[in-house]
Coordinates of C-alpha atoms in Angstrom, one line a residue:
Chain A
M1 CA 4.3 -40.7 71.7
P2 CA 5.7 -38.7 68.8
P3 CA 9.3 -37.5 69.0
N4 CA 10.0 -34.0 70.4
R5 CA 12.1 -31.3 68.7
T6 CA 15.2 -32.2 70.7
E7 CA 15.1 -35.8 69.5
I8 CA 14.7 -34.7 65.9
S9 CA 17.4 -32.1 66.2
K10 CA 19.8 -34.9 67.5
I11 CA 19.0 -37.1 64.6
I12 CA 19.5 -34.4 62.0
L13 CA 22.7 -33.1 63.5
Q14 CA 24.1 -36.6 64.0
T15 CA 23.3 -37.4 60.3
L16 CA 25.1 -34.2 59.2
H17 CA 28.1 -34.9 61.4
E18 CA 28.5 -38.4 60.0
L19 CA 28.1 -37.0 56.5
G20 CA 30.8 -34.5 57.3
E21 CA 33.2 -37.3 58.3
D22 CA 32.5 -39.2 55.1
L23 CA 33.0 -36.1 53.0
E24 CA 35.9 -34.9 55.2
K25 CA 34.3 -31.5 55.7
P26 CA 35.1 -30.1 59.1
E27 CA 32.3 -27.5 58.9
L28 CA 29.7 -30.3 58.7
Q29 CA 31.4 -32.3 61.4
T30 CA 30.7 -29.4 63.8
A31 CA 27.4 -28.3 62.3
D32 CA 24.8 -26.8 64.6
E33 CA 21.2 -25.5 64.1
S34 CA 22.5 -22.4 62.2
T35 CA 24.4 -24.4 59.6
R36 CA 23.3 -23.9 56.0
L37 CA 22.1 -27.0 54.1
F38 CA 21.1 -25.5 50.8
G39 CA 22.3 -22.7 48.6
A40 CA 25.6 -21.1 47.7
R41 CA 27.0 -21.0 51.2
S42 CA 26.2 -24.6 52.0
E43 CA 28.9 -27.3 52.2
L44 CA 26.5 -29.8 50.6
D45 CA 26.2 -30.2 46.9
S46 CA 22.8 -31.3 45.5
M47 CA 23.5 -35.0 45.6
N48 CA 24.9 -34.8 49.2
L49 CA 21.7 -33.0 50.1
V50 CA 19.6 -35.8 48.6
N51 CA 21.6 -38.4 50.5
F52 CA 21.3 -36.4 53.7
I53 CA 17.5 -36.2 53.3
A54 CA 17.3 -40.0 52.6
D55 CA 19.4 -40.7 55.7
V56 CA 17.1 -38.5 57.9
E57 CA 14.0 -40.2 56.5
E58 CA 15.5 -43.6 57.2
R59 CA 16.6 -42.8 60.8
I60 CA 13.2 -41.3 61.7
S61 CA 11.6 -44.4 60.3
D62 CA 14.0 -46.7 62.3
E63 CA 13.8 -44.9 65.6
F64 CA 10.2 -43.8 65.7
E65 CA 8.5 -45.9 63.1
I66 CA 7.2 -42.8 61.3
D67 CA 7.5 -42.9 57.5
L68 CA 8.0 -39.4 56.2
I69 CA 8.7 -38.2 52.7
L70 CA 10.7 -35.0 53.2
A71 CA 11.0 -34.0 49.6
N72 CA 7.2 -33.7 49.1
Q73 CA 5.1 -31.2 47.2
S74 CA 4.7 -28.9 50.2
A75 CA 8.5 -28.6 50.6
M76 CA 9.1 -27.9 46.9
S77 CA 6.4 -25.3 46.6
R78 CA 7.4 -23.1 49.5
S79 CA 9.1 -19.8 48.7
H80 CA 11.7 -20.5 51.4
S81 CA 13.1 -24.0 51.2
P82 CA 12.8 -25.9 54.5
F83 CA 16.2 -27.2 53.7
R84 CA 18.0 -23.9 53.8
R85 CA 19.3 -24.3 57.4
V86 CA 19.4 -27.1 60.0
S87 CA 16.9 -25.2 62.2
S88 CA 14.3 -24.8 59.4
C89 CA 14.8 -28.5 58.5
I90 CA 14.0 -29.5 62.1
D91 CA 10.9 -27.2 62.2
Y92 CA 9.8 -28.7 58.9
V93 CA 10.2 -32.3 60.1
M94 CA 8.2 -31.5 63.3
E95 CA 5.5 -30.1 61.0
L96 CA 5.3 -33.3 59.0
I97 CA 5.3 -35.4 62.2
A98 CA 2.4 -33.4 63.6
A99 CA 0.5 -33.7 60.3
E100 CA 1.2 -37.5 60.4
S101 CA -0.1 -37.8 64.0
D102 CA -3.2 -35.8 63.1
A103 CA -3.8 -38.2 60.1
T104 CA -3.6 -41.3 62.2
Chain B
M1 CA 26.7 -62.8 50.9
N2 CA 23.4 -63.2 49.0
K3 CA 22.4 -60.2 46.8
I4 CA 19.0 -58.7 47.4
A5 CA 16.5 -58.0 44.6
L6 CA 13.2 -56.2 44.8
I7 CA 10.8 -57.3 42.1
T8 CA 7.3 -55.8 41.7
G9 CA 4.4 -57.8 40.4
T10 CA 5.6 -61.2 41.5
R11 CA 2.3 -63.1 42.0
K12 CA 2.2 -64.4 38.5
G13 CA 3.6 -64.1 34.9
I14 CA 6.9 -62.6 34.1
G15 CA 7.5 -61.2 37.7
R16 CA 7.0 -64.6 39.2
A17 CA 9.3 -66.2 36.7
I18 CA 12.0 -63.6 37.4
A19 CA 11.6 -64.1 41.2
E20 CA 11.9 -67.9 40.9
H21 CA 14.9 -67.5 38.5
L22 CA 16.8 -65.3 40.9
L23 CA 15.8 -67.4 44.0
A24 CA 17.3 -70.5 42.2
K25 CA 20.5 -68.5 41.7
G26 CA 20.7 -67.8 45.5
W27 CA 19.4 -64.3 45.6
I28 CA 17.2 -63.0 48.4
V29 CA 14.0 -61.7 46.7
A30 CA 11.5 -59.3 48.1
G31 CA 8.4 -59.3 45.9
C32 CA 5.1 -57.5 45.9
S33 CA 1.6 -57.6 44.4
R34 CA -1.9 -56.6 45.4
R35 CA -2.7 -60.1 46.5
S36 CA -0.7 -62.7 48.4
S37 CA 1.8 -65.0 46.7
D38 CA 2.3 -68.8 46.9
I39 CA 6.0 -68.7 46.1
E40 CA 7.5 -70.9 48.8
N41 CA 11.2 -70.3 49.4
P42 CA 12.9 -69.2 52.6
N43 CA 14.7 -66.4 50.7
Y44 CA 11.4 -65.0 49.3
H45 CA 9.6 -62.3 51.2
H46 CA 6.2 -61.1 49.9
F47 CA 4.5 -57.7 50.5
C48 CA 0.8 -57.1 49.6
L49 CA 0.6 -53.6 48.3
D50 CA -0.5 -51.4 45.4
V51 CA 2.7 -50.2 43.7
S52 CA 1.3 -46.7 43.3
D53 CA 0.8 -46.3 47.0
E54 CA 3.8 -44.1 47.9
K55 CA 3.8 -44.8 51.6
A56 CA 3.4 -48.6 51.2
A57 CA 6.2 -48.7 48.7
M58 CA 8.5 -46.7 50.9
R59 CA 7.7 -48.9 53.9
M60 CA 8.5 -52.0 51.9
V61 CA 11.8 -50.7 50.6
R62 CA 12.9 -49.6 54.1
Q63 CA 11.8 -52.9 55.7
V64 CA 13.7 -54.9 53.1
K65 CA 16.9 -53.0 54.0
K66 CA 16.3 -53.2 57.7
E67 CA 15.7 -57.0 57.6
H68 CA 18.0 -58.2 54.9
G69 CA 20.4 -55.4 53.9
P70 CA 20.6 -52.8 51.0
I71 CA 18.8 -53.6 47.8
Y72 CA 21.2 -54.3 44.9
A73 CA 18.7 -54.8 42.1
L74 CA 15.2 -53.4 41.4
I75 CA 13.1 -55.0 38.8
N76 CA 10.1 -52.9 38.0
N77 CA 7.8 -55.4 36.5
A78 CA 4.3 -54.7 37.8
G79 CA 2.1 -53.7 35.0
T80 CA -1.4 -53.6 33.7
A81 CA -2.9 -53.4 30.3
S82 CA -6.3 -52.8 28.7
M83 CA -6.9 -53.3 25.1
N84 CA -9.4 -50.9 23.7
H85 CA -9.9 -48.4 20.9
L86 CA -8.9 -44.9 21.9
L87 CA -12.5 -43.7 21.4
L88 CA -13.8 -46.3 23.8
T89 CA -11.1 -46.0 26.5
P90 CA -12.5 -44.5 29.8
A91 CA -10.3 -41.9 31.6
E92 CA -10.3 -44.1 34.6
T93 CA -8.6 -46.9 32.6
C94 CA -5.9 -44.4 31.6
R95 CA -5.4 -43.3 35.2
S96 CA -5.2 -46.8 36.5
I97 CA -2.7 -48.0 33.8
F98 CA -0.5 -44.9 34.4
N99 CA -0.7 -45.3 38.1
T100 CA 0.6 -48.9 38.0
N101 CA 2.9 -48.8 35.1
V102 CA 4.5 -45.3 35.4
L103 CA 3.8 -43.9 38.9
G104 CA 4.5 -47.2 40.6
G105 CA 7.7 -47.7 38.7
F106 CA 8.9 -44.2 39.5
I107 CA 8.2 -44.5 43.2
F108 CA 10.1 -47.8 43.5
M109 CA 13.0 -46.3 41.4
R110 CA 13.2 -43.3 43.6
E111 CA 13.1 -45.2 46.9
C112 CA 15.5 -47.9 45.9
A113 CA 17.9 -45.4 44.3
K114 CA 18.2 -43.6 47.7
Q115 CA 19.7 -46.8 49.1
M116 CA 21.8 -47.6 46.0
T117 CA 23.4 -44.1 45.9
R118 CA 24.7 -44.7 49.4
Q119 CA 26.1 -48.1 48.4
K120 CA 27.5 -46.5 45.2
C121 CA 26.1 -49.5 43.2
G122 CA 22.9 -50.9 42.0
R123 CA 20.9 -52.1 39.0
I124 CA 17.5 -51.0 38.0
I125 CA 15.6 -52.9 35.3
N126 CA 12.2 -51.7 34.0
I127 CA 10.0 -54.0 32.1
S128 CA 8.7 -52.2 29.0
S129 CA 7.0 -53.8 26.0
V130 CA 7.2 -54.0 22.2
A131 CA 3.8 -52.3 22.2
H132 CA 5.7 -49.0 22.3
P133 CA 8.0 -49.3 19.3
L134 CA 5.3 -51.1 17.3
N135 CA 2.7 -48.3 18.1
L136 CA 0.1 -51.0 18.6
E137 CA -3.4 -50.1 17.7
G138 CA -5.8 -50.7 20.5
E139 CA -3.0 -50.4 23.1
A140 CA -2.7 -46.6 23.0
I141 CA -2.6 -46.1 26.8
Y142 CA -0.6 -49.2 27.6
A143 CA 2.0 -48.3 24.9
S144 CA 2.1 -44.7 26.0
S145 CA 2.8 -45.8 29.6
K146 CA 5.7 -48.0 28.4
A147 CA 7.0 -45.0 26.3
A148 CA 7.0 -43.1 29.6
I149 CA 8.9 -45.9 31.4
E150 CA 11.5 -45.9 28.7
S151 CA 12.0 -42.2 28.9
L152 CA 12.2 -42.5 32.7
T153 CA 14.8 -45.2 32.1
R154 CA 17.0 -43.0 29.9
I155 CA 16.9 -40.0 32.2
A156 CA 17.4 -42.0 35.4
A157 CA 20.4 -43.6 33.8
K158 CA 21.9 -40.2 33.4
E159 CA 21.0 -38.9 36.8
L160 CA 22.0 -42.1 38.7
G161 CA 25.0 -43.2 36.5
P162 CA 27.5 -41.1 38.4
H163 CA 26.5 -43.0 41.6
G164 CA 27.3 -46.4 40.2
I165 CA 23.7 -47.3 39.3
T166 CA 22.7 -48.6 35.9
V167 CA 19.1 -48.3 34.6
N168 CA 17.9 -50.3 31.7
A169 CA 14.7 -51.7 30.3
I170 CA 13.6 -54.9 28.6
G171 CA 10.8 -54.9 26.0
P172 CA 9.3 -58.4 25.8
T173 CA 7.1 -59.5 22.9
P174 CA 3.8 -61.1 23.8
I175 CA 4.3 -64.0 26.2
D176 CA 1.6 -66.4 27.2
T177 CA 0.6 -64.8 30.5
D178 CA -2.6 -63.3 31.9
L179 CA -1.7 -59.9 30.5
I180 CA -2.5 -61.1 26.9
R181 CA -5.1 -63.7 27.7
T182 CA -8.0 -61.4 26.8
V183 CA -6.3 -60.3 23.5
P184 CA -7.9 -62.0 20.5
Q185 CA -5.7 -64.8 19.0
E186 CA -5.7 -63.1 15.5
V187 CA -4.3 -59.9 17.1
I188 CA -1.5 -61.8 18.8
D189 CA -0.8 -63.7 15.5
A190 CA -0.6 -60.5 13.5
L191 CA 1.7 -59.0 16.1
V192 CA 4.0 -62.0 16.2
Q193 CA 4.3 -61.7 12.4
R194 CA 5.8 -58.2 12.8
Q195 CA 8.7 -59.6 14.7
A196 CA 12.0 -60.6 13.1
I197 CA 11.7 -63.9 14.9
P198 CA 8.0 -64.8 14.6
R199 CA 7.1 -66.7 17.7
L200 CA 5.6 -65.9 21.2
G201 CA 8.2 -65.0 23.8
T202 CA 8.9 -67.1 26.8
T203 CA 9.7 -66.1 30.4
E204 CA 13.2 -67.6 29.8
D205 CA 13.8 -65.0 27.1
V206 CA 13.2 -62.3 29.7
T207 CA 15.2 -63.9 32.5
N208 CA 18.1 -64.2 30.0
C209 CA 18.0 -60.4 29.6
I210 CA 17.7 -59.9 33.4
D211 CA 20.9 -62.0 33.8
F212 CA 22.7 -59.9 31.2
F213 CA 21.8 -56.6 32.9
L214 CA 22.6 -57.9 36.4
Q215 CA 26.0 -59.5 35.6
E216 CA 29.0 -57.6 36.8
E217 CA 30.4 -57.1 33.3
S218 CA 27.3 -55.0 32.4
A219 CA 28.3 -52.1 34.7
F220 CA 29.0 -50.0 31.6
I221 CA 25.6 -50.6 30.0
S222 CA 22.9 -48.1 31.0
G223 CA 19.9 -46.2 29.5
Q224 CA 19.2 -49.0 27.1
T225 CA 16.0 -50.8 26.1
L226 CA 16.5 -54.3 24.9
Y227 CA 13.6 -55.5 22.7
L228 CA 13.0 -59.1 22.2
G229 CA 12.0 -60.9 19.0
G230 CA 14.1 -58.7 16.7
I231 CA 11.9 -55.6 17.2
S232 CA 13.7 -52.3 17.0

């Protein structure tokens, strides 16, 4: 049974909250779905975003045994990055999971 | 605690020698090749995969971490060659060599570096070849793939250096392995004569360089390619 949106949201927010603790950034520790991940108003620099993406990939793999590559061609070629906000990131992960389920 | 190394192409040749060398030193080694391995050691864990298969590589890297802990060293050794005149080289040969030697190396670097950046330490060693600096005739595609790996090494060293990861390459001379078994003896002899030290290399020459790049004191050495046999 593939994970639902609530489960993915929980993983992504938990990852972000923990990253906020590591980086001592209160805005990330209280992040919600409207929090910006990418761009000038984000609390994450490019390397933190890379680490965040790697953590999310790993957690999804650990919890649901689904191996996703978030930074793939489809993400990079979109006019609006799926990593601009937490909500768009969750939607994007759900898309990838649906595509993965269709493929198997 | 034992350090963990991931080595690609461990079924035979240089990869196998490196795996056995690190196992003897107490490392935990995860190795891979298309076919199964007969390395028997409780600290050796083999995965059958094609290194250019992105998903399979990703699964291996994650499984190694899950079962043994974060990977400290990646040794990108898997490689393939095909000796042929440029005019007689099929496009499929070119695609296959680049898939294994460049794409495979890149995928493993990216996936292992994701773990290493979080550990804020790690060593990546790519196996190149003297075929690139010698511009070997008959090895256009193989030498080009190694040039690509060396460029990847230098750029990755810059991008990953701030995260405590060193990235280096080793360029062995011909070694008596399956990779050169089909190369005519006179070609090997001529090649050896171009070296400052004119003899075939050994796997021990390579493991010596591996030890050098892995030792703690080498934390300030990155982006380098170390050629054997006095080639520069």
